[in-house]
Protein backbone atom coordinates (compact mmCIF):
# COMPACT_ATOMS: atom_id res chain seq x y z
CA MET A 1 0.19 -0.06 -0.04
CA LYS A 2 1.13 3.45 -0.87
CA ARG A 3 1.78 5.66 2.09
CA PRO A 4 -0.71 8.51 2.64
CA LEU A 5 0.75 12.11 1.60
CA SER A 6 -0.54 13.21 5.25
CA MET A 7 1.54 10.62 6.73
CA THR A 8 4.58 11.55 4.74
CA ILE A 9 4.21 15.19 5.62
CA ILE A 10 3.68 14.43 9.29
CA GLY A 11 6.79 12.25 9.44
CA TRP A 12 8.92 14.43 8.03
CA PHE A 13 7.51 17.46 9.70
CA LEU A 14 8.32 15.57 13.09
CA ILE A 15 11.87 14.89 11.82
CA ILE A 16 12.76 18.59 10.97
CA ILE A 17 11.09 19.94 14.28
CA SER A 18 13.13 17.46 16.22
CA LEU A 19 16.42 18.21 14.41
CA LEU A 20 15.79 21.73 15.17
CA GLY A 21 14.80 21.11 18.68
CA LEU A 22 17.93 19.09 19.20
CA TYR A 23 19.87 22.19 18.02
CA GLY A 24 18.04 24.39 20.50
CA VAL A 25 18.63 22.18 23.23
CA VAL A 26 22.40 21.78 22.56
CA THR A 27 22.80 25.50 22.20
CA MET A 28 20.51 26.67 24.90
CA GLY A 29 23.19 27.39 27.42
CA SER A 30 24.69 30.10 25.33
CA ASN A 31 21.59 31.78 24.22
CA PRO A 32 20.64 34.63 26.45
CA LEU A 33 16.89 34.56 25.78
CA ALA A 34 16.74 30.78 26.91
CA MET A 35 18.79 31.54 29.87
CA LYS A 36 16.33 34.36 30.84
CA MET A 37 13.42 32.03 30.41
CA LEU A 38 15.26 29.23 32.53
CA ALA A 39 15.68 31.72 35.26
CA GLU A 40 11.99 32.04 35.32
CA MET A 41 11.49 28.15 35.64
CA HIS A 42 11.69 25.98 38.69
CA VAL A 43 14.09 23.47 36.87
CA SER A 44 17.72 23.45 36.06
CA LEU A 45 19.57 23.83 32.52
CA LEU A 46 20.62 20.34 32.79
CA PHE A 47 17.07 19.01 33.30
CA GLN A 48 15.78 21.19 30.28
CA GLN A 49 18.66 19.72 28.08
CA VAL A 50 18.07 16.06 29.15
CA TRP A 51 14.32 16.18 28.77
CA GLY A 52 14.94 18.07 25.39
CA VAL A 53 17.02 15.28 24.20
CA ILE A 54 14.78 12.78 25.28
CA ASN A 55 11.75 14.40 23.59
CA CYS A 56 13.92 14.67 20.29
CA ILE A 57 14.81 11.03 20.38
CA VAL A 58 11.33 9.92 21.25
CA THR A 59 9.74 12.13 18.52
CA LEU A 60 12.33 10.79 15.90
CA ILE A 61 11.28 7.35 16.93
CA CYS A 62 7.82 8.39 16.46
CA SER A 63 8.58 9.89 13.10
CA TYR A 64 10.51 6.65 11.89
CA GLY A 65 7.39 4.54 12.72
CA ILE A 66 4.83 6.68 11.01
CA LEU A 67 6.90 6.48 7.88
CA LYS A 68 7.20 2.80 8.16
CA GLY A 69 3.37 2.50 9.07
CA GLN A 70 4.03 0.81 12.67
CA PRO A 71 0.72 1.23 14.59
CA TRP A 72 2.67 1.86 17.83
CA SER A 73 4.14 5.06 16.50
CA ARG A 74 1.03 6.81 16.45
CA VAL A 75 0.20 5.72 19.99
CA LEU A 76 3.61 6.54 21.21
CA TYR A 77 3.32 10.08 19.81
CA VAL A 78 -0.13 10.76 21.45
CA VAL A 79 1.11 9.50 24.80
CA TRP A 80 4.51 11.45 24.78
CA GLY A 81 2.70 14.50 23.57
CA VAL A 82 0.22 14.54 26.46
CA LEU A 83 3.15 13.77 28.85
CA GLY A 84 5.20 16.42 27.41
CA ILE A 85 2.28 19.10 27.78
CA ALA A 86 2.01 18.14 31.47
CA VAL A 87 5.43 18.58 31.96
CA ALA A 88 5.50 21.91 30.23
CA PHE A 89 2.50 23.02 32.14
CA PHE A 90 4.53 22.64 35.12
CA THR A 91 7.76 23.96 34.20
CA SER A 92 7.10 26.68 31.47
CA PRO A 93 6.69 30.21 32.41
CA VAL A 94 5.17 31.04 28.95
CA LYS A 95 1.66 29.12 29.18
CA SER A 96 0.65 30.68 25.72
CA LEU A 97 3.53 28.20 24.05
CA ILE A 98 1.74 25.34 25.76
CA VAL A 99 -1.45 26.07 23.88
CA VAL A 100 0.40 26.08 20.60
CA SER A 101 1.90 22.78 21.33
CA LEU A 102 -1.48 21.29 22.17
CA VAL A 103 -2.95 22.58 18.82
CA PHE A 104 -0.24 20.90 16.96
CA LEU A 105 -0.78 17.70 19.25
CA VAL A 106 -4.46 17.55 18.45
CA VAL A 107 -4.13 18.41 14.58
CA ILE A 108 -1.37 15.81 14.21
CA ALA A 109 -3.17 13.20 16.32
CA ALA A 110 -6.44 13.85 14.24
CA PHE A 111 -4.67 13.25 11.05
CA LEU A 112 -2.90 9.94 12.44
CA PHE A 113 -6.45 8.26 13.20
CA THR A 114 -8.16 8.93 9.89
CA LEU A 115 -9.50 6.19 7.79
CA LYS A 116 -6.66 6.40 5.65
CA ALA A 117 -4.22 6.52 8.41
CA ASN A 118 -5.95 3.40 9.74
CA GLU A 119 -5.49 1.61 6.47
CA TRP A 120 -1.89 2.68 6.49
CA PHE A 121 -1.09 1.32 9.89
CA ALA A 122 -3.55 -1.60 9.30
CA ALA A 123 -4.80 -0.93 12.78
CA ARG A 124 -7.82 0.91 14.31
CA GLY A 125 -7.60 3.06 17.49
CA PHE A 126 -4.88 2.47 19.84
CA ALA A 127 -3.71 -0.78 18.69
CA LEU A 128 -0.01 -1.26 18.94
CA LYS A 129 0.35 -4.01 16.34
CA ARG A 130 -1.16 -4.54 12.82
CA GLU A 131 -4.37 -6.37 12.64
CA GLU A 132 -4.40 -9.71 10.93
CA GLY A 133 -6.78 -10.48 8.12
């Protein structure tokens, strides 16, 4: 089966965003604006960097799975996204950025569970493996 265009766009979008995020995490300590925002948070630079790297790795894994049609990837993306928003709610001084993240999560999740996506992943709902038959 040919991969739906929406899954290709989502997969590559997440890869690009992850790589940009990884660059941001690595250079965070030398960015004065990032350091100013970090001063308003209740977490350390090290926590932000470790969390950011883990987030980028998980998102890259999800991207790979989405591009390959692995059903677990969309479930992991949604669960990790909800967890990330919860962490951001408690750590971010700029709550409006959380709304933007939530909108992205909802829009991408909606596309990941469409009829065409279900056919691509050969699974329905939150199934973690392909359905037989």
